[in-house]
Amino acid sequence: MLKPCSIIGILDDGWDGLSGHARARLVGASCVIGAGRTLELVAPHLAAQAKQHDMDGALMRVPEWIGAALSDGQAVAVLATGDPLCHGIANMLLDKIGAANIEILPAPSTVQLAFARLGRPWQQAQIVSVHGKDAGEWFSGATPQHGLYELVRAIAEHDLLASFTSRENSPARIARALLAVGYDDELRLSVAACLLLPDEEISANLTLSDAAARKFASPNIVVLERIAPRSQRA
């Protein structure tokens, strides 16, 4: 039995990268919810009468939109980037809407793609997200409310780390934060930008000083790797 709400992972290859099942769920949906850029990727394929909700700046309204559509007996499709269960919207919707009403159709995570481009296994990587947590540049005494706090703490305990970023919390800002904490030659930073787009760009094994001074295309994923024992950190 099909569940009334599908959370569908999509990447920047758009419709071509979706499975047949995911395409069918989108075509059959009366209500489609997603960020503006993901809605644009599928809009030509949706039913003419399908209502589209742009969740940019309105994330907390998504459960309301889903609930209203389900009350009217409508099929709902929610678009998410990559794997909706990896720092994505699925966690919140499972809590609000209930697993009994939701099927999840993941695409590869952009973290998975980033490691594939770098030619590196990723099963040992710690994954964090600094997306949507802008608190400015890192500073001494920053509290857990700072957008980079989780990342700075995580790299102290893990030798391999991947992070979702944002335009504000960019790879350069991350590198500057780590330099401010006292890391330098101990870490290398790689950036996978614009994955699956024509201008995809991979910048591998940068020093923190190099990364701190560069601008990177967005969206992107950061991978941090420790190349020297932690005991050698100054």
mmCIF file of C-alpha atoms in Angstrom, residues 104-231:
data_model
loop_
_atom_site.group_PDB
_atom_site.id
_atom_site.type_symbol
_atom_site.label_atom_id
_atom_site.label_comp_id
_atom_site.label_asym_id
_atom_site.label_seq_id
_atom_site.Cartn_x
_atom_site.Cartn_y
_atom_site.Cartn_z
ATOM 1 C CA ILE A 104 11.378 7.983 1.926
ATOM 2 C CA LEU A 105 13.007 7.693 -1.498
ATOM 3 C CA PRO A 106 16.616 8.801 -1.035
ATOM 4 C CA ALA A 107 19.084 9.895 -3.660
ATOM 5 C CA PRO A 108 22.816 9.524 -2.974
ATOM 6 C CA SER A 109 23.927 11.971 -0.314
ATOM 7 C CA THR A 110 26.090 14.811 -1.579
ATOM 8 C CA VAL A 111 28.574 13.676 1.078
ATOM 9 C CA GLN A 112 28.694 10.281 -0.622
ATOM 10 C CA LEU A 113 29.280 11.952 -3.984
ATOM 11 C CA ALA A 114 32.005 14.178 -2.549
ATOM 12 C CA PHE A 115 33.952 11.180 -1.268
ATOM 13 C CA ALA A 116 33.437 9.398 -4.588
ATOM 14 C CA ARG A 117 34.950 12.376 -6.435
ATOM 15 C CA LEU A 118 37.883 12.350 -4.016
ATOM 16 C CA GLY A 119 38.320 8.591 -4.429
ATOM 17 C CA ARG A 120 38.116 8.001 -0.693
ATOM 18 C CA PRO A 121 36.173 5.501 1.450
ATOM 19 C CA TRP A 122 33.800 7.333 3.740
ATOM 20 C CA GLN A 123 32.414 4.794 6.186
ATOM 21 C CA GLN A 124 34.653 6.163 8.960
ATOM 22 C CA ALA A 125 33.722 9.808 8.400
ATOM 23 C CA GLN A 126 31.927 11.872 11.009
ATOM 24 C CA ILE A 127 29.200 13.930 9.305
ATOM 25 C CA VAL A 128 28.099 17.335 10.603
ATOM 26 C CA SER A 129 26.187 20.273 9.203
ATOM 27 C CA VAL A 130 26.826 23.991 9.508
ATOM 28 C CA HIS A 131 24.044 24.816 7.065
ATOM 29 C CA GLY A 132 21.623 27.464 8.268
ATOM 30 C CA LYS A 133 23.530 28.276 11.461
ATOM 31 C CA ASP A 134 25.195 31.585 10.642
ATOM 32 C CA ALA A 135 26.738 33.202 13.710
ATOM 33 C CA GLY A 136 29.594 35.030 12.023
ATOM 34 C CA GLU A 137 33.293 34.279 12.180
ATOM 35 C CA TRP A 138 34.636 31.998 14.876
ATOM 36 C CA PHE A 139 35.908 33.642 18.056
ATOM 37 C CA SER A 140 37.567 32.487 21.261
ATOM 38 C CA GLY A 141 34.958 31.505 23.821
ATOM 39 C CA ALA A 142 32.265 30.715 21.253
ATOM 40 C CA THR A 143 29.355 28.760 22.762
ATOM 41 C CA PRO A 144 27.360 25.821 21.345
ATOM 42 C CA GLN A 145 25.011 28.353 19.758
ATOM 43 C CA HIS A 146 27.724 29.330 17.287
ATOM 44 C CA GLY A 147 27.198 27.883 13.822
ATOM 45 C CA LEU A 148 30.647 26.300 13.660
ATOM 46 C CA TYR A 149 30.757 24.943 17.216
ATOM 47 C CA GLU A 150 29.739 21.371 16.355
ATOM 48 C CA LEU A 151 32.321 21.170 13.565
ATOM 49 C CA VAL A 152 35.158 22.556 15.700
ATOM 50 C CA ARG A 153 34.358 20.087 18.470
ATOM 51 C CA ALA A 154 33.973 17.150 16.070
ATOM 52 C CA ILE A 155 37.339 17.582 14.350
ATOM 53 C CA ALA A 156 39.027 17.398 17.762
ATOM 54 C CA GLU A 157 37.718 13.863 18.120
ATOM 55 C CA HIS A 158 37.654 12.498 14.553
ATOM 56 C CA ASP A 159 40.316 12.083 11.898
ATOM 57 C CA LEU A 160 37.918 12.282 8.962
ATOM 58 C CA LEU A 161 34.969 14.647 8.817
ATOM 59 C CA ALA A 162 32.491 15.846 6.201
ATOM 60 C CA SER A 163 30.322 18.908 6.559
ATOM 61 C CA PHE A 164 27.333 20.372 4.788
ATOM 62 C CA THR A 165 27.973 24.088 4.377
ATOM 63 C CA SER A 166 26.105 27.282 3.516
ATOM 64 C CA ARG A 167 26.992 30.474 1.689
ATOM 65 C CA GLU A 168 27.738 32.115 5.040
ATOM 66 C CA ASN A 169 29.483 29.152 6.667
ATOM 67 C CA SER A 170 31.678 28.605 3.645
ATOM 68 C CA PRO A 171 34.796 26.442 3.296
ATOM 69 C CA ALA A 172 36.926 29.573 3.728
ATOM 70 C CA ARG A 173 35.178 30.494 6.994
ATOM 71 C CA ILE A 174 35.573 26.921 8.232
ATOM 72 C CA ALA A 175 39.298 27.041 7.432
ATOM 73 C CA ARG A 176 39.684 30.371 9.241
ATOM 74 C CA ALA A 177 37.923 28.953 12.291
ATOM 75 C CA LEU A 178 40.223 25.957 12.426
ATOM 76 C CA LEU A 179 43.279 28.181 12.043
ATOM 77 C CA ALA A 180 42.007 30.336 14.913
ATOM 78 C CA VAL A 181 41.632 27.254 17.115
ATOM 79 C CA GLY A 182 45.240 26.298 16.447
ATOM 80 C CA TYR A 183 45.118 23.751 13.660
ATOM 81 C CA ASP A 184 47.466 24.309 10.740
ATOM 82 C CA ASP A 185 49.568 21.602 9.142
ATOM 83 C CA GLU A 186 47.660 18.885 11.020
ATOM 84 C CA LEU A 187 44.621 19.085 8.713
ATOM 85 C CA ARG A 188 43.891 19.129 5.006
ATOM 86 C CA LEU A 189 40.633 20.470 3.588
ATOM 87 C CA SER A 190 38.908 19.390 0.360
ATOM 88 C CA VAL A 191 35.893 20.975 -1.308
ATOM 89 C CA ALA A 192 33.435 19.352 -3.719
ATOM 90 C CA ALA A 193 31.440 22.169 -5.312
ATOM 91 C CA CYS A 194 28.473 22.193 -7.718
ATOM 92 C CA LEU A 195 28.223 18.404 -7.804
ATOM 93 C CA LEU A 196 26.570 17.030 -10.965
ATOM 94 C CA LEU A 197 26.478 20.480 -12.564
ATOM 95 C CA PRO A 198 28.504 21.460 -15.657
ATOM 96 C CA ASP A 199 30.784 23.639 -13.516
ATOM 97 C CA GLU A 200 31.469 20.953 -10.913
ATOM 98 C CA GLU A 201 34.797 21.625 -9.229
ATOM 99 C CA ILE A 202 36.869 19.489 -6.858
ATOM 100 C CA SER A 203 39.612 21.125 -4.793
ATOM 101 C CA ALA A 204 41.541 18.439 -2.949
ATOM 102 C CA ASN A 205 44.006 18.439 -0.062
ATOM 103 C CA LEU A 206 44.270 22.170 0.508
ATOM 104 C CA THR A 207 46.099 23.603 3.485
ATOM 105 C CA LEU A 208 43.900 25.560 5.847
ATOM 106 C CA SER A 209 45.783 28.743 4.974
ATOM 107 C CA ASP A 210 45.138 28.193 1.269
ATOM 108 C CA ALA A 211 41.453 27.386 1.783
ATOM 109 C CA ALA A 212 40.954 30.364 4.109
ATOM 110 C CA ALA A 213 41.944 32.778 1.341
ATOM 111 C CA ARG A 214 39.917 31.232 -1.490
ATOM 112 C CA LYS A 215 36.362 31.605 -2.743
ATOM 113 C CA PHE A 216 34.501 28.415 -3.642
ATOM 114 C CA ALA A 217 31.419 27.973 -5.780
ATOM 115 C CA SER A 218 28.238 27.004 -3.967
ATOM 116 C CA PRO A 219 26.667 24.613 -3.072
ATOM 117 C CA ASN A 220 29.568 22.602 -1.730
ATOM 118 C CA ILE A 221 30.672 19.927 0.707
ATOM 119 C CA VAL A 222 33.786 20.191 2.880
ATOM 120 C CA VAL A 223 35.924 17.181 3.788
ATOM 121 C CA LEU A 224 38.518 17.514 6.541
ATOM 122 C CA GLU A 225 41.251 14.949 7.103
ATOM 123 C CA ARG A 226 43.890 14.777 9.804
ATOM 124 C CA ILE A 227 47.295 14.044 8.261
ATOM 125 C CA ALA A 228 49.418 14.251 11.432
ATOM 126 C CA PRO A 229 48.914 12.640 14.834
ATOM 127 C CA ARG A 230 46.810 14.669 17.236
ATOM 128 C CA SER A 231 49.687 14.740 19.696
#
